[in-house]
Amino acid sequence: MSSWKKVNKTNQKVHRERAQPSARAHLGLLEKKKDYKLRAKDRNEKDATLKALHKRALNKNPDEFYHHMLNSKIEQGEHHERDKGDDFTKDQIKLMQTQDFKYVTMKRTMEANKIGRLQGQLHMTDAVNETPNKHIFFVEDEEEAQQFDLAKRLDTHPALIGRRSNRPRLEDLSKLQLATAVTPEQIAGMNHERDQSYRELMRRIDREKELSVVHKTLEIKRVLKQKRALKPKLVAKGTPNHAPQFKFKYERKR
Protein backbone atom coordinates (compact mmCIF):
# COMPACT_ATOMS: atom_id res chain seq x y z
CA MET A 1 0.00 0.00 0.00
CA SER A 2 2.84 2.35 0.83
CA SER A 3 4.59 1.66 -2.49
CA TRP A 4 1.34 2.51 -4.34
CA LYS A 5 1.19 5.91 -2.58
CA LYS A 6 4.78 6.67 -3.56
CA VAL A 7 4.11 5.79 -7.19
CA ASN A 8 0.93 7.87 -7.17
CA LYS A 9 2.79 10.92 -5.80
CA THR A 10 5.55 10.67 -8.38
CA ASN A 11 3.03 10.43 -11.23
CA GLN A 12 0.86 13.27 -9.85
CA LYS A 13 0.46 16.17 -12.27
CA VAL A 14 1.40 19.67 -11.08
CA HIS A 15 -1.46 22.08 -11.78
CA ARG A 16 -0.33 25.62 -12.63
CA GLU A 17 -2.33 28.77 -13.21
CA ARG A 18 -2.69 29.28 -16.91
CA ALA A 19 -1.20 32.31 -18.60
CA GLN A 20 -2.96 34.74 -20.91
CA PRO A 21 -3.80 33.00 -24.22
CA SER A 22 -1.90 34.34 -27.21
CA ALA A 23 -5.15 35.41 -28.86
CA ARG A 24 -5.87 37.70 -25.90
CA ALA A 25 -2.29 38.97 -25.39
CA HIS A 26 -3.32 42.44 -26.56
CA LEU A 27 -5.52 42.75 -23.44
CA GLY A 28 -2.54 42.62 -21.10
CA LEU A 29 -1.68 40.22 -18.29
CA LEU A 30 -4.28 37.72 -17.13
CA GLU A 31 -5.56 38.60 -13.68
CA LYS A 32 -4.69 35.97 -11.07
CA LYS A 33 -6.53 35.27 -7.84
CA LYS A 34 -4.01 37.23 -5.74
CA ASP A 35 -4.52 40.27 -8.00
CA TYR A 36 -8.30 39.96 -7.65
CA LYS A 37 -8.02 39.76 -3.85
CA LEU A 38 -5.96 42.97 -3.70
CA ARG A 39 -8.36 44.79 -6.02
CA ALA A 40 -11.39 43.58 -4.04
CA LYS A 41 -9.82 44.62 -0.73
CA ASP A 42 -9.07 48.12 -2.05
CA ARG A 43 -12.62 48.45 -3.40
CA ASN A 44 -14.16 47.35 -0.11
CA GLU A 45 -12.05 49.83 1.87
CA LYS A 46 -13.11 52.69 -0.42
CA ASP A 47 -16.78 51.67 -0.18
CA ALA A 48 -16.55 51.57 3.63
CA THR A 49 -14.95 55.06 3.69
CA LEU A 50 -17.64 56.52 1.42
CA LYS A 51 -20.35 54.90 3.52
CA ALA A 52 -18.92 56.39 6.73
CA LEU A 53 -18.65 59.85 5.15
CA HIS A 54 -22.19 59.63 3.81
CA LYS A 55 -23.46 58.68 7.26
CA ARG A 56 -21.51 61.53 8.87
CA ALA A 57 -22.98 64.00 6.38
CA LEU A 58 -26.53 62.78 7.10
CA ASN A 59 -26.05 63.16 10.85
CA LYS A 60 -24.47 66.63 10.59
CA ASN A 61 -26.36 69.52 12.15
CA PRO A 62 -26.38 72.45 9.66
CA ASP A 63 -26.90 74.95 12.50
CA GLU A 64 -23.87 73.74 14.47
CA PHE A 65 -21.03 76.27 14.83
CA TYR A 66 -17.37 75.37 14.89
CA HIS A 67 -14.39 77.74 14.78
CA HIS A 68 -13.01 76.38 11.51
CA MET A 69 -15.94 78.07 9.77
CA LEU A 70 -14.03 81.34 10.17
CA ASN A 71 -11.06 80.01 8.17
CA SER A 72 -12.93 78.12 5.43
CA LYS A 73 -15.58 78.81 2.81
CA ILE A 74 -17.64 77.01 0.17
CA GLU A 75 -17.49 78.22 -3.44
CA GLN A 76 -19.76 76.59 -6.04
CA GLY A 77 -20.26 73.56 -3.81
CA GLU A 78 -16.52 73.05 -3.19
CA HIS A 79 -14.80 73.49 0.17
CA HIS A 80 -11.78 75.86 0.23
CA GLU A 81 -9.47 77.03 2.99
CA ARG A 82 -9.66 80.77 3.48
CA ASP A 83 -6.38 82.52 2.80
CA LYS A 84 -5.15 84.88 5.50
CA GLY A 85 -4.80 87.59 2.89
CA ASP A 86 -8.45 87.49 1.77
CA ASP A 87 -9.26 90.53 3.91
CA PHE A 88 -6.59 92.70 2.21
CA THR A 89 -6.25 94.13 -1.26
CA LYS A 90 -3.42 93.17 -3.63
CA ASP A 91 -1.68 96.51 -3.07
CA GLN A 92 -1.82 96.03 0.69
CA ILE A 93 -0.40 92.50 0.46
CA LYS A 94 2.41 93.70 -1.84
CA LEU A 95 3.24 96.52 0.58
CA MET A 96 3.37 94.14 3.56
CA GLN A 97 5.65 91.74 1.70
CA THR A 98 7.95 94.63 0.75
CA GLN A 99 8.06 95.77 4.37
CA ASP A 100 8.96 92.24 5.48
CA PHE A 101 11.81 92.11 2.95
CA LYS A 102 13.16 95.50 4.08
CA TYR A 103 12.87 94.52 7.76
CA VAL A 104 14.84 91.29 7.24
CA THR A 105 17.46 93.22 5.25
CA MET A 106 17.81 95.75 8.07
CA LYS A 107 18.14 93.04 10.76
CA ARG A 108 20.72 91.16 8.69
CA THR A 109 22.78 94.36 8.23
CA MET A 110 22.63 95.06 11.98
CA GLU A 111 23.83 91.53 12.81
CA ALA A 112 26.68 91.79 10.27
CA ASN A 113 27.81 95.10 11.80
CA LYS A 114 27.72 93.67 15.34
CA ILE A 115 29.69 90.61 14.18
CA GLY A 116 32.32 92.90 12.66
CA ARG A 117 32.65 94.91 15.88
CA LEU A 118 32.97 91.75 18.04
CA GLN A 119 35.58 90.25 15.72
CA GLY A 120 37.51 93.51 15.88
CA GLN A 121 37.51 93.40 19.68
CA LEU A 122 38.38 89.72 20.07
CA HIS A 123 40.75 89.43 17.07
CA MET A 124 39.99 85.68 17.16
CA THR A 125 43.29 85.13 19.00
CA ASP A 126 42.32 81.73 20.39
CA ALA A 127 41.30 80.47 16.97
CA VAL A 128 44.63 81.66 15.52
CA ASN A 129 46.64 79.94 18.25
CA GLU A 130 44.75 76.65 17.81
CA THR A 131 45.10 76.64 14.01
CA PRO A 132 47.77 74.10 12.94
CA ASN A 133 50.61 75.84 11.15
CA LYS A 134 54.26 75.28 10.21
CA HIS A 135 57.26 77.52 10.58
CA ILE A 136 60.45 76.14 9.01
CA PHE A 137 63.90 77.27 10.12
CA PHE A 138 67.01 76.44 8.08
CA VAL A 139 70.33 75.64 9.74
CA GLU A 140 73.84 74.98 8.43
CA ASP A 141 74.54 71.49 9.81
CA GLU A 142 73.29 68.81 12.24
CA GLU A 143 75.28 70.22 15.14
CA GLU A 144 73.52 73.54 14.85
CA ALA A 145 70.19 71.72 14.56
CA GLN A 146 70.83 69.86 17.86
CA GLN A 147 71.79 73.08 19.64
CA PHE A 148 68.95 75.08 18.07
CA ASP A 149 67.08 77.26 20.61
CA LEU A 150 63.65 78.33 19.33
CA ALA A 151 63.07 80.99 22.01
CA LYS A 152 66.47 82.54 21.29
CA ARG A 153 65.81 82.49 17.55
CA LEU A 154 62.43 84.21 17.98
CA ASP A 155 63.87 86.57 20.62
CA THR A 156 61.01 85.93 23.05
CA HIS A 157 60.29 84.25 26.37
CA PRO A 158 60.02 80.40 26.28
CA ALA A 159 56.52 80.58 27.79
CA LEU A 160 55.29 82.54 24.73
CA ILE A 161 56.53 80.14 22.05
CA GLY A 162 53.16 78.43 21.65
CA ARG A 163 51.42 81.70 20.77
CA ARG A 164 51.14 82.74 17.12
CA SER A 165 49.64 86.16 17.90
CA ASN A 166 50.67 88.85 20.36
CA ARG A 167 54.12 87.33 20.94
CA PRO A 168 56.35 90.25 22.06
CA ARG A 169 60.15 90.22 21.91
CA LEU A 170 62.41 90.29 24.97
CA GLU A 171 63.20 93.94 24.34
CA ASP A 172 59.51 94.83 24.39
CA LEU A 173 58.93 92.71 27.49
CA SER A 174 61.65 94.59 29.37
CA LYS A 175 59.92 97.89 28.62
CA LEU A 176 56.49 96.56 29.54
CA GLN A 177 55.18 97.45 32.97
CA LEU A 178 53.00 94.63 34.29
CA ALA A 179 50.52 94.97 37.12
CA THR A 180 51.70 93.08 40.17
CA ALA A 181 48.38 93.07 42.04
CA VAL A 182 46.42 90.77 39.71
CA THR A 183 44.58 88.12 41.68
CA PRO A 184 43.48 84.70 40.33
CA GLU A 185 39.85 85.78 40.76
CA GLN A 186 40.43 88.73 38.42
CA ILE A 187 42.08 86.47 35.85
CA ALA A 188 39.15 84.04 36.06
CA GLY A 189 36.71 86.94 35.63
CA MET A 190 38.53 88.17 32.52
CA ASN A 191 38.54 84.66 31.04
CA HIS A 192 34.81 84.35 31.76
CA GLU A 193 34.09 87.64 29.99
CA ARG A 194 36.17 86.55 27.02
CA ASP A 195 34.28 83.23 26.79
CA GLN A 196 30.97 85.09 26.95
CA SER A 197 32.07 87.35 24.12
CA TYR A 198 33.01 84.36 21.98
CA ARG A 199 29.65 82.68 22.67
CA GLU A 200 27.82 85.88 21.75
CA LEU A 201 29.84 86.07 18.54
CA MET A 202 28.89 82.49 17.58
CA ARG A 203 25.20 83.17 18.33
CA ARG A 204 25.22 86.27 16.15
CA ILE A 205 26.94 84.38 13.32
CA ASP A 206 24.22 81.69 13.46
CA ARG A 207 21.54 84.39 13.57
CA GLU A 208 23.03 86.12 10.53
CA LYS A 209 23.02 82.79 8.63
CA GLU A 210 19.32 82.25 9.47
CA LEU A 211 18.47 85.78 8.35
CA SER A 212 20.40 85.28 5.10
CA VAL A 213 18.28 82.19 4.32
CA VAL A 214 15.06 84.14 5.05
CA HIS A 215 16.32 87.08 2.98
CA LYS A 216 17.09 84.88 -0.04
CA THR A 217 13.76 83.03 0.29
CA LEU A 218 11.76 86.29 0.30
CA GLU A 219 13.76 87.57 -2.65
CA ILE A 220 13.08 84.37 -4.62
CA LYS A 221 9.35 84.56 -3.83
CA ARG A 222 9.25 88.15 -5.05
CA VAL A 223 10.98 87.17 -8.31
CA LEU A 224 8.65 84.19 -8.83
CA LYS A 225 5.58 86.46 -8.69
CA GLN A 226 6.73 88.33 -11.77
CA LYS A 227 4.99 87.42 -15.01
CA ARG A 228 7.13 85.12 -17.16
CA ALA A 229 6.53 83.21 -20.35
CA LEU A 230 8.51 80.21 -19.07
CA LYS A 231 8.11 79.05 -15.49
CA PRO A 232 11.35 78.31 -13.58
CA LYS A 233 12.20 74.73 -12.61
CA LEU A 234 12.63 73.81 -8.95
CA VAL A 235 16.13 72.36 -8.46
CA ALA A 236 16.24 72.00 -4.65
CA LYS A 237 13.65 72.62 -1.97
CA GLY A 238 14.29 75.07 0.82
CA THR A 239 15.72 73.86 4.13
CA PRO A 240 16.64 75.64 7.37
CA ASN A 241 20.21 75.89 6.04
CA HIS A 242 19.65 77.17 2.50
CA ALA A 243 16.95 78.84 0.43
CA PRO A 244 15.08 77.04 -2.40
CA GLN A 245 16.92 76.93 -5.70
CA PHE A 246 15.25 77.52 -9.07
CA LYS A 247 16.61 77.26 -12.60
CA PHE A 248 15.37 80.07 -14.83
CA LYS A 249 15.31 79.63 -18.59
CA TYR A 250 16.90 82.30 -20.72
CA GLU A 251 14.39 84.83 -22.03
CA ARG A 252 15.39 87.33 -24.65
CA LYS A 253 14.33 90.85 -23.75
CA ARG A 254 12.97 93.14 -26.41
Coordinates of C-alpha atoms in Angstrom, one line a residue:
M1 CA 0.0 0.0 0.0
S2 CA 2.8 2.4 0.8
S3 CA 4.6 1.7 -2.5
W4 CA 1.3 2.5 -4.3
K5 CA 1.2 5.9 -2.6
K6 CA 4.8 6.7 -3.6
V7 CA 4.1 5.8 -7.2
N8 CA 0.9 7.9 -7.2
K9 CA 2.8 10.9 -5.8
T10 CA 5.5 10.7 -8.4
N11 CA 3.0 10.4 -11.2
Q12 CA 0.9 13.3 -9.9
K13 CA 0.5 16.2 -12.3
V14 CA 1.4 19.7 -11.1
H15 CA -1.5 22.1 -11.8
R16 CA -0.3 25.6 -12.6
E17 CA -2.3 28.8 -13.2
R18 CA -2.7 29.3 -16.9
A19 CA -1.2 32.3 -18.6
Q20 CA -3.0 34.7 -20.9
P21 CA -3.8 33.0 -24.2
S22 CA -1.9 34.3 -27.2
A23 CA -5.2 35.4 -28.9
R24 CA -5.9 37.7 -25.9
A25 CA -2.3 39.0 -25.4
H26 CA -3.3 42.4 -26.6
L27 CA -5.5 42.7 -23.4
G28 CA -2.5 42.6 -21.1
L29 CA -1.7 40.2 -18.3
L30 CA -4.3 37.7 -17.1
E31 CA -5.6 38.6 -13.7
K32 CA -4.7 36.0 -11.1
K33 CA -6.5 35.3 -7.8
K34 CA -4.0 37.2 -5.7
D35 CA -4.5 40.3 -8.0
Y36 CA -8.3 40.0 -7.7
K37 CA -8.0 39.8 -3.8
L38 CA -6.0 43.0 -3.7
R39 CA -8.4 44.8 -6.0
A40 CA -11.4 43.6 -4.0
K41 CA -9.8 44.6 -0.7
D42 CA -9.1 48.1 -2.0
R43 CA -12.6 48.5 -3.4
N44 CA -14.2 47.4 -0.1
E45 CA -12.0 49.8 1.9
K46 CA -13.1 52.7 -0.4
D47 CA -16.8 51.7 -0.2
A48 CA -16.6 51.6 3.6
T49 CA -15.0 55.1 3.7
L50 CA -17.6 56.5 1.4
K51 CA -20.4 54.9 3.5
A52 CA -18.9 56.4 6.7
L53 CA -18.7 59.9 5.2
H54 CA -22.2 59.6 3.8
K55 CA -23.5 58.7 7.3
R56 CA -21.5 61.5 8.9
A57 CA -23.0 64.0 6.4
L58 CA -26.5 62.8 7.1
N59 CA -26.0 63.2 10.9
K60 CA -24.5 66.6 10.6
N61 CA -26.4 69.5 12.1
P62 CA -26.4 72.5 9.7
D63 CA -26.9 75.0 12.5
E64 CA -23.9 73.7 14.5
F65 CA -21.0 76.3 14.8
Y66 CA -17.4 75.4 14.9
H67 CA -14.4 77.7 14.8
H68 CA -13.0 76.4 11.5
M69 CA -15.9 78.1 9.8
L70 CA -14.0 81.3 10.2
N71 CA -11.1 80.0 8.2
S72 CA -12.9 78.1 5.4
K73 CA -15.6 78.8 2.8
I74 CA -17.6 77.0 0.2
E75 CA -17.5 78.2 -3.4
Q76 CA -19.8 76.6 -6.0
G77 CA -20.3 73.6 -3.8
E78 CA -16.5 73.0 -3.2
H79 CA -14.8 73.5 0.2
H80 CA -11.8 75.9 0.2
E81 CA -9.5 77.0 3.0
R82 CA -9.7 80.8 3.5
D83 CA -6.4 82.5 2.8
K84 CA -5.1 84.9 5.5
G85 CA -4.8 87.6 2.9
D86 CA -8.4 87.5 1.8
D87 CA -9.3 90.5 3.9
F88 CA -6.6 92.7 2.2
T89 CA -6.2 94.1 -1.3
K90 CA -3.4 93.2 -3.6
D91 CA -1.7 96.5 -3.1
Q92 CA -1.8 96.0 0.7
I93 CA -0.4 92.5 0.5
K94 CA 2.4 93.7 -1.8
L95 CA 3.2 96.5 0.6
M96 CA 3.4 94.1 3.6
Q97 CA 5.7 91.7 1.7
T98 CA 7.9 94.6 0.7
Q99 CA 8.1 95.8 4.4
D100 CA 9.0 92.2 5.5
F101 CA 11.8 92.1 2.9
K102 CA 13.2 95.5 4.1
Y103 CA 12.9 94.5 7.8
V104 CA 14.8 91.3 7.2
T105 CA 17.5 93.2 5.2
M106 CA 17.8 95.7 8.1
K107 CA 18.1 93.0 10.8
R108 CA 20.7 91.2 8.7
T109 CA 22.8 94.4 8.2
M110 CA 22.6 95.1 12.0
E111 CA 23.8 91.5 12.8
A112 CA 26.7 91.8 10.3
N113 CA 27.8 95.1 11.8
K114 CA 27.7 93.7 15.3
I115 CA 29.7 90.6 14.2
G116 CA 32.3 92.9 12.7
R117 CA 32.7 94.9 15.9
L118 CA 33.0 91.8 18.0
Q119 CA 35.6 90.3 15.7
G120 CA 37.5 93.5 15.9
Q121 CA 37.5 93.4 19.7
L122 CA 38.4 89.7 20.1
H123 CA 40.7 89.4 17.1
M124 CA 40.0 85.7 17.2
T125 CA 43.3 85.1 19.0
D126 CA 42.3 81.7 20.4
A127 CA 41.3 80.5 17.0
V128 CA 44.6 81.7 15.5
N129 CA 46.6 79.9 18.2
E130 CA 44.8 76.7 17.8
T131 CA 45.1 76.6 14.0
P132 CA 47.8 74.1 12.9
N133 CA 50.6 75.8 11.2
K134 CA 54.3 75.3 10.2
H135 CA 57.3 77.5 10.6
I136 CA 60.4 76.1 9.0
F137 CA 63.9 77.3 10.1
F138 CA 67.0 76.4 8.1
V139 CA 70.3 75.6 9.7
E140 CA 73.8 75.0 8.4
D141 CA 74.5 71.5 9.8
E142 CA 73.3 68.8 12.2
E143 CA 75.3 70.2 15.1
E144 CA 73.5 73.5 14.9
A145 CA 70.2 71.7 14.6
Q146 CA 70.8 69.9 17.9
Q147 CA 71.8 73.1 19.6
F148 CA 69.0 75.1 18.1
D149 CA 67.1 77.3 20.6
L150 CA 63.6 78.3 19.3
A151 CA 63.1 81.0 22.0
K152 CA 66.5 82.5 21.3
R153 CA 65.8 82.5 17.6
L154 CA 62.4 84.2 18.0
D155 CA 63.9 86.6 20.6
T156 CA 61.0 85.9 23.1
H157 CA 60.3 84.3 26.4
P158 CA 60.0 80.4 26.3
A159 CA 56.5 80.6 27.8
L160 CA 55.3 82.5 24.7
I161 CA 56.5 80.1 22.1
G162 CA 53.2 78.4 21.6
R163 CA 51.4 81.7 20.8
R164 CA 51.1 82.7 17.1
S165 CA 49.6 86.2 17.9
N166 CA 50.7 88.8 20.4
R167 CA 54.1 87.3 20.9
P168 CA 56.4 90.2 22.1
R169 CA 60.1 90.2 21.9
L170 CA 62.4 90.3 25.0
E171 CA 63.2 93.9 24.3
D172 CA 59.5 94.8 24.4
L173 CA 58.9 92.7 27.5
S174 CA 61.6 94.6 29.4
K175 CA 59.9 97.9 28.6
L176 CA 56.5 96.6 29.5
Q177 CA 55.2 97.4 33.0
L178 CA 53.0 94.6 34.3
A179 CA 50.5 95.0 37.1
T180 CA 51.7 93.1 40.2
A181 CA 48.4 93.1 42.0
V182 CA 46.4 90.8 39.7
T183 CA 44.6 88.1 41.7
P184 CA 43.5 84.7 40.3
E185 CA 39.9 85.8 40.8
Q186 CA 40.4 88.7 38.4
I187 CA 42.1 86.5 35.9
A188 CA 39.1 84.0 36.1
G189 CA 36.7 86.9 35.6
M190 CA 38.5 88.2 32.5
N191 CA 38.5 84.7 31.0
H192 CA 34.8 84.4 31.8
E193 CA 34.1 87.6 30.0
R194 CA 36.2 86.6 27.0
D195 CA 34.3 83.2 26.8
Q196 CA 31.0 85.1 27.0
S197 CA 32.1 87.4 24.1
Y198 CA 33.0 84.4 22.0
R199 CA 29.6 82.7 22.7
E200 CA 27.8 85.9 21.7
L201 CA 29.8 86.1 18.5
M202 CA 28.9 82.5 17.6
R203 CA 25.2 83.2 18.3
R204 CA 25.2 86.3 16.1
I205 CA 26.9 84.4 13.3
D206 CA 24.2 81.7 13.5
R207 CA 21.5 84.4 13.6
E208 CA 23.0 86.1 10.5
K209 CA 23.0 82.8 8.6
E210 CA 19.3 82.2 9.5
L211 CA 18.5 85.8 8.4
S212 CA 20.4 85.3 5.1
V213 CA 18.3 82.2 4.3
V214 CA 15.1 84.1 5.0
H215 CA 16.3 87.1 3.0
K216 CA 17.1 84.9 0.0
T217 CA 13.8 83.0 0.3
L218 CA 11.8 86.3 0.3
E219 CA 13.8 87.6 -2.7
I220 CA 13.1 84.4 -4.6
K221 CA 9.4 84.6 -3.8
R222 CA 9.3 88.1 -5.0
V223 CA 11.0 87.2 -8.3
L224 CA 8.6 84.2 -8.8
K225 CA 5.6 86.5 -8.7
Q226 CA 6.7 88.3 -11.8
K227 CA 5.0 87.4 -15.0
R228 CA 7.1 85.1 -17.2
A229 CA 6.5 83.2 -20.4
L230 CA 8.5 80.2 -19.1
K231 CA 8.1 79.0 -15.5
P232 CA 11.3 78.3 -13.6
K233 CA 12.2 74.7 -12.6
L234 CA 12.6 73.8 -8.9
V235 CA 16.1 72.4 -8.5
A236 CA 16.2 72.0 -4.7
K237 CA 13.7 72.6 -2.0
G238 CA 14.3 75.1 0.8
T239 CA 15.7 73.9 4.1
P240 CA 16.6 75.6 7.4
N241 CA 20.2 75.9 6.0
H242 CA 19.7 77.2 2.5
A243 CA 16.9 78.8 0.4
P244 CA 15.1 77.0 -2.4
Q245 CA 16.9 76.9 -5.7
F246 CA 15.2 77.5 -9.1
K247 CA 16.6 77.3 -12.6
F248 CA 15.4 80.1 -14.8
K249 CA 15.3 79.6 -18.6
Y250 CA 16.9 82.3 -20.7
E251 CA 14.4 84.8 -22.0
R252 CA 15.4 87.3 -24.7
K253 CA 14.3 90.9 -23.8
R254 CA 13.0 93.1 -26.4

